Coordinates of C-alpha atoms in Angstrom, one line a residue:
X1 CA 140.3 -99.4 103.4
X2 CA 136.7 -100.5 102.7
X3 CA 135.1 -97.0 103.1
X4 CA 136.3 -93.5 103.7
X5 CA 135.0 -92.2 107.1
X6 CA 133.0 -89.0 106.7
X7 CA 132.1 -86.3 109.2
X8 CA 129.9 -84.1 107.1
X9 CA 126.6 -85.7 108.2
X10 CA 127.2 -84.1 111.7
X11 CA 127.9 -80.7 110.2
X12 CA 131.7 -80.8 110.4
X13 CA 133.6 -78.5 107.9
X14 CA 137.1 -79.1 109.2
X15 CA 139.3 -82.1 109.9
X16 CA 142.8 -83.5 109.8
X17 CA 143.7 -86.8 108.3
X18 CA 146.3 -88.9 106.5
X19 CA 146.5 -89.3 102.7
X20 CA 146.2 -93.1 102.2
X21 CA 146.0 -93.2 98.4
X22 CA 146.5 -91.2 95.2
X23 CA 144.4 -91.8 92.2
X24 CA 144.9 -90.3 88.7
X25 CA 142.0 -88.1 87.5
X26 CA 143.0 -87.2 83.9
X27 CA 145.8 -84.7 84.3
X28 CA 144.7 -84.0 87.9
X29 CA 145.3 -85.9 91.2
X30 CA 142.7 -87.7 93.3
X31 CA 143.6 -87.7 97.0
X32 CA 142.0 -90.2 99.4
X33 CA 142.3 -89.7 103.1
X34 CA 141.1 -92.0 105.9
X35 CA 138.5 -89.4 107.3
X36 CA 137.1 -86.3 105.6
X37 CA 134.6 -83.6 106.2
X38 CA 134.0 -83.2 102.5
X39 CA 130.7 -84.2 100.9
X40 CA 131.4 -85.8 97.5
X41 CA 129.1 -85.9 94.5
X42 CA 127.1 -89.1 94.7
X43 CA 127.4 -91.1 91.5
X44 CA 123.9 -92.7 91.7
X45 CA 121.8 -89.7 92.6
X46 CA 123.9 -86.6 92.0
X47 CA 121.5 -84.1 93.6
X48 CA 123.8 -82.2 96.0
X49 CA 127.0 -80.7 94.5
X50 CA 130.4 -81.5 96.0
X51 CA 131.8 -79.4 98.7
X52 CA 134.4 -76.8 97.9
X53 CA 137.5 -76.1 100.1
X54 CA 141.1 -77.1 100.5
X55 CA 143.2 -80.1 101.4
X56 CA 146.7 -79.5 102.7
X57 CA 146.3 -75.9 101.7
X58 CA 145.5 -76.8 98.0
X59 CA 142.2 -75.9 96.4
X60 CA 139.9 -78.9 95.9
X61 CA 138.8 -78.6 92.3
X62 CA 136.2 -81.4 92.7
X63 CA 135.2 -84.1 95.2
X64 CA 133.8 -87.3 93.8
X65 CA 132.8 -90.8 94.9
X66 CA 135.3 -93.5 94.0
X67 CA 134.8 -97.2 94.0
X68 CA 137.5 -100.0 94.2
X69 CA 136.3 -103.1 92.4
X70 CA 136.9 -106.6 93.8
X71 CA 139.8 -106.8 91.3
X72 CA 141.4 -103.6 92.8
X73 CA 140.6 -101.1 90.0
X74 CA 139.4 -97.7 91.2
X75 CA 136.6 -96.2 89.2
X76 CA 135.2 -92.6 89.6
X77 CA 131.9 -90.9 89.4
X78 CA 129.7 -91.9 86.5
X79 CA 132.2 -94.6 85.6
X80 CA 131.1 -96.7 88.6
X81 CA 128.9 -99.6 87.4
X82 CA 127.3 -100.5 90.8
X83 CA 125.4 -98.8 93.5
X84 CA 127.1 -97.4 96.6
X85 CA 127.6 -100.0 99.2
X86 CA 127.5 -103.0 96.9
X87 CA 129.3 -106.0 98.5
X88 CA 132.9 -106.6 97.5
X89 CA 133.5 -102.9 96.6
X90 CA 135.5 -100.3 98.5
X91 CA 134.0 -96.8 98.7
X92 CA 136.1 -93.7 98.7
X93 CA 135.9 -89.9 98.9
X94 CA 138.3 -88.6 96.2
X95 CA 139.5 -85.0 96.6
X96 CA 140.7 -83.7 93.2
X97 CA 143.6 -81.3 93.0
X98 CA 145.8 -79.8 90.4
X99 CA 148.9 -80.4 92.4
X100 CA 149.9 -83.8 94.0
X101 CA 150.5 -84.4 97.7
X102 CA 152.5 -87.4 99.0
X103 CA 150.8 -90.6 100.3
X104 CA 151.4 -90.7 104.0
X105 CA 151.3 -87.0 104.6
X106 CA 149.0 -85.7 107.3
X107 CA 146.9 -82.8 106.0
X108 CA 144.3 -80.3 107.2
X109 CA 141.0 -80.4 105.3
X110 CA 138.7 -77.3 105.3
X111 CA 135.4 -77.0 103.6
X112 CA 134.0 -73.7 102.4
X113 CA 131.5 -73.3 105.2
X114 CA 129.4 -70.6 103.6
X115 CA 128.9 -72.7 100.4
X116 CA 128.1 -75.8 102.5
X117 CA 125.5 -73.8 104.5
X118 CA 123.9 -72.5 101.3
X119 CA 123.6 -76.1 99.9
X120 CA 122.4 -77.4 103.2
X121 CA 119.6 -74.8 103.2
X122 CA 118.7 -75.7 99.6
X123 CA 118.6 -79.5 100.5
X124 CA 116.3 -79.1 103.5
X125 CA 114.1 -76.8 101.5
X126 CA 114.0 -79.4 98.7
X127 CA 112.7 -82.1 101.1
X128 CA 110.1 -79.8 102.6
X129 CA 108.9 -78.7 99.2
X130 CA 108.6 -82.4 98.1
X131 CA 106.5 -83.3 101.1
X132 CA 104.3 -80.2 100.6
X133 CA 103.8 -81.0 96.9
X134 CA 102.8 -84.6 97.9
X135 CA 100.1 -83.1 100.1
X136 CA 98.9 -80.6 97.5
X137 CA 98.6 -83.3 94.8
X138 CA 97.0 -86.0 97.0
X139 CA 93.6 -85.5 95.3
X140 CA 94.9 -86.4 91.9
X141 CA 95.4 -90.0 92.8
X142 CA 92.8 -92.5 91.7
X143 CA 94.5 -95.6 93.1
X144 CA 96.3 -96.3 96.4
X145 CA 100.0 -95.8 96.1
X146 CA 103.0 -95.9 98.4
X147 CA 102.6 -93.1 101.0
X148 CA 105.3 -90.7 102.2
X149 CA 106.3 -90.6 105.9
X150 CA 103.4 -88.3 106.6
X151 CA 100.9 -90.7 105.1
X152 CA 100.2 -88.9 101.8
X153 CA 100.6 -90.4 98.4
X154 CA 104.3 -90.1 97.5
X155 CA 104.1 -88.2 94.2
X156 CA 107.7 -87.0 94.6
X157 CA 109.2 -90.5 94.6
X158 CA 106.7 -91.9 92.0
X159 CA 107.3 -89.2 89.4
X160 CA 110.7 -87.6 89.9
X161 CA 113.3 -87.9 87.1
X162 CA 116.0 -85.5 88.4
X163 CA 116.7 -83.3 91.4
X164 CA 119.5 -80.7 91.6
X165 CA 120.3 -78.9 94.8
X166 CA 121.6 -75.3 94.4
X167 CA 122.7 -72.7 96.9
X168 CA 119.5 -71.8 98.7
X169 CA 117.3 -73.8 96.4
X170 CA 116.7 -76.7 94.1
X171 CA 115.2 -77.8 90.8
X172 CA 113.1 -80.9 90.7
X173 CA 111.7 -82.4 87.5
X174 CA 108.7 -84.8 87.4
X175 CA 107.4 -86.8 84.5
X176 CA 103.6 -87.1 84.2
X177 CA 103.7 -89.8 81.6
X178 CA 102.0 -93.1 80.9
X179 CA 103.7 -95.1 83.7
X180 CA 102.5 -92.6 86.3
X181 CA 99.0 -92.7 84.9
X182 CA 99.1 -96.5 85.3
X183 CA 100.0 -96.1 88.9
X184 CA 96.8 -94.1 89.3
X185 CA 97.8 -90.4 89.0
X186 CA 95.8 -88.1 86.8
X187 CA 97.0 -84.6 85.8
X188 CA 93.5 -83.6 84.7
X189 CA 92.7 -80.1 86.0
X190 CA 96.2 -79.7 87.5
X191 CA 96.8 -75.9 87.8
X192 CA 100.5 -75.3 88.6
X193 CA 99.8 -71.8 90.0
X194 CA 97.1 -73.1 92.3
X195 CA 99.2 -76.0 93.5
X196 CA 102.1 -73.7 94.1
X197 CA 100.0 -71.5 96.3
X198 CA 98.9 -74.4 98.4
X199 CA 102.5 -75.7 98.7
X200 CA 103.8 -72.3 99.7
X201 CA 101.1 -71.9 102.4
X202 CA 102.2 -75.2 103.9
X203 CA 105.9 -74.3 103.6
X204 CA 105.3 -71.0 105.4
X205 CA 103.6 -72.9 108.3
X206 CA 106.5 -75.4 108.5
X207 CA 109.1 -72.7 108.6
X208 CA 107.2 -70.8 111.2
X209 CA 107.0 -73.9 113.4
X210 CA 110.8 -73.9 113.6
X211 CA 110.8 -77.7 113.5
X212 CA 114.0 -79.5 114.4
X213 CA 115.9 -81.2 111.6
X214 CA 118.5 -84.0 112.0
X215 CA 120.3 -86.6 110.0
X216 CA 120.2 -90.1 111.5
X217 CA 123.7 -91.5 111.0
X218 CA 124.1 -95.3 111.7
X219 CA 127.9 -95.2 111.2
X220 CA 130.8 -93.0 110.0
X221 CA 131.3 -94.8 106.7
X222 CA 130.6 -93.2 103.4
X223 CA 128.4 -96.2 102.7
X224 CA 126.2 -95.7 105.8
X225 CA 122.4 -95.5 105.0
X226 CA 121.6 -92.0 106.4
X227 CA 118.1 -90.7 106.9
X228 CA 116.8 -87.1 107.1
X229 CA 114.3 -86.4 109.9
X230 CA 112.1 -83.4 110.5
X231 CA 109.6 -83.1 113.4
X232 CA 106.8 -81.3 111.5
X233 CA 103.5 -80.3 113.1
X234 CA 101.8 -83.2 111.2
X235 CA 104.3 -85.8 112.4
X236 CA 107.9 -87.0 112.0
X237 CA 108.9 -86.7 108.4
X238 CA 111.7 -89.0 107.1
X239 CA 113.5 -89.3 103.8
X240 CA 116.5 -91.4 103.0
X241 CA 119.3 -88.9 102.2
X242 CA 123.1 -88.7 102.0
X243 CA 123.3 -84.9 101.9
X244 CA 123.7 -82.1 104.4
X245 CA 121.0 -80.0 106.1
X246 CA 120.2 -77.1 108.4
X247 CA 119.3 -77.9 112.0
X248 CA 115.8 -76.3 112.1
X249 CA 113.2 -75.2 109.6
X250 CA 113.3 -71.7 111.0
X251 CA 116.9 -71.4 109.8
X252 CA 115.6 -71.2 106.2
X253 CA 114.0 -67.7 106.6
X254 CA 111.3 -68.6 104.1
X255 CA 110.7 -71.2 101.4
X256 CA 108.8 -70.6 98.2
X257 CA 108.2 -72.7 95.1
X258 CA 107.1 -72.0 91.5
X259 CA 105.7 -74.8 89.3
X260 CA 105.6 -75.0 85.5
X261 CA 103.9 -77.7 83.5
X262 CA 105.1 -78.3 79.9
X263 CA 104.6 -81.4 77.7
X264 CA 103.7 -83.7 80.6
X265 CA 106.7 -82.5 82.6
X266 CA 106.2 -80.7 85.9
X267 CA 109.2 -78.6 87.1
X268 CA 109.4 -77.3 90.7
X269 CA 111.9 -74.5 91.4
X270 CA 112.4 -74.0 95.1
X271 CA 114.1 -71.0 96.7
X272 CA 114.8 -70.2 100.4
X273 CA 116.7 -67.8 102.7
X274 CA 119.0 -68.8 105.5

C-alpha cells in the first residue's frame, strides 16, 4: 500500500476498515488500516494534534504518520527523514494502541467528535488570524514580498517558526530577526496591543460574514495536497493545509487574539468559540 486513504478532510469521524499491517511502537502496537477517519500528527509541520478515539474498541493512545522507505523499513513521526509524499516512499496512518489486534481483522474506527470539532475550530481560527495579522502588518514592509491569497504581504509565512493548534485556539510564534529585516520587514513602532485591536476588528467582521469554509481534496490519499478555502468579503482566501476545519466562519462564535513581543519574537495567542 503506497498511502493510507483518509476521510477526515471531508469531516468523517467514523469508518470501518481492515487492518493491513502491524508496526512495533516501543512497547505499544501500531495498527495500519486501508482507510481511516483519523487525522495523524504530521511529522513535517506538527501543528494540529492527532485525533483521539478508538479502533476495534481499543483506545487510540496516539496517531502518527508512518513512512515506508524504498528498502521496506517503516519509520515513524520525527524519525522520518523525508517530506510527506516523497517519491519511492509509502505513507501510512499508524494508530497506536496498548493492545494488539490481528492483521486481517475488520474493525470499526471512531474518532472523538467533540475533540475533533474543538481542534477544527482552532485550526480555522488560526488561519483567519494569520490573514488578519498579515493585513494589520502590511505597513511595516519596506520591500515587495510574496503576497498571501488576499494580496497582502505574507508576514505569517515569512516569519513563522512554529504553530500549534489547541482546542478552540492556537499559538503562533514569529521571529522578527535579521533574515526578516533583509526581506524588508521592519518592527519599528510595532505596538502589539494596537495591532491586536486591528486584527480583532477584522476577525469580528469575518465571523459576522458567516463565510463558507471548505477543504479542497484532490484525492483520498494521505499524501494528497489539500488546500483550505474561505470565501471572505475581501476575496477567496486559500492556504495549503492538511488539517480539519469548521464549515463556516460563523461556526466559530467569535475569534480574538492577543499579541506579545519579547526579544524579537512575536507570539500570537488565538482563542475562539464554536
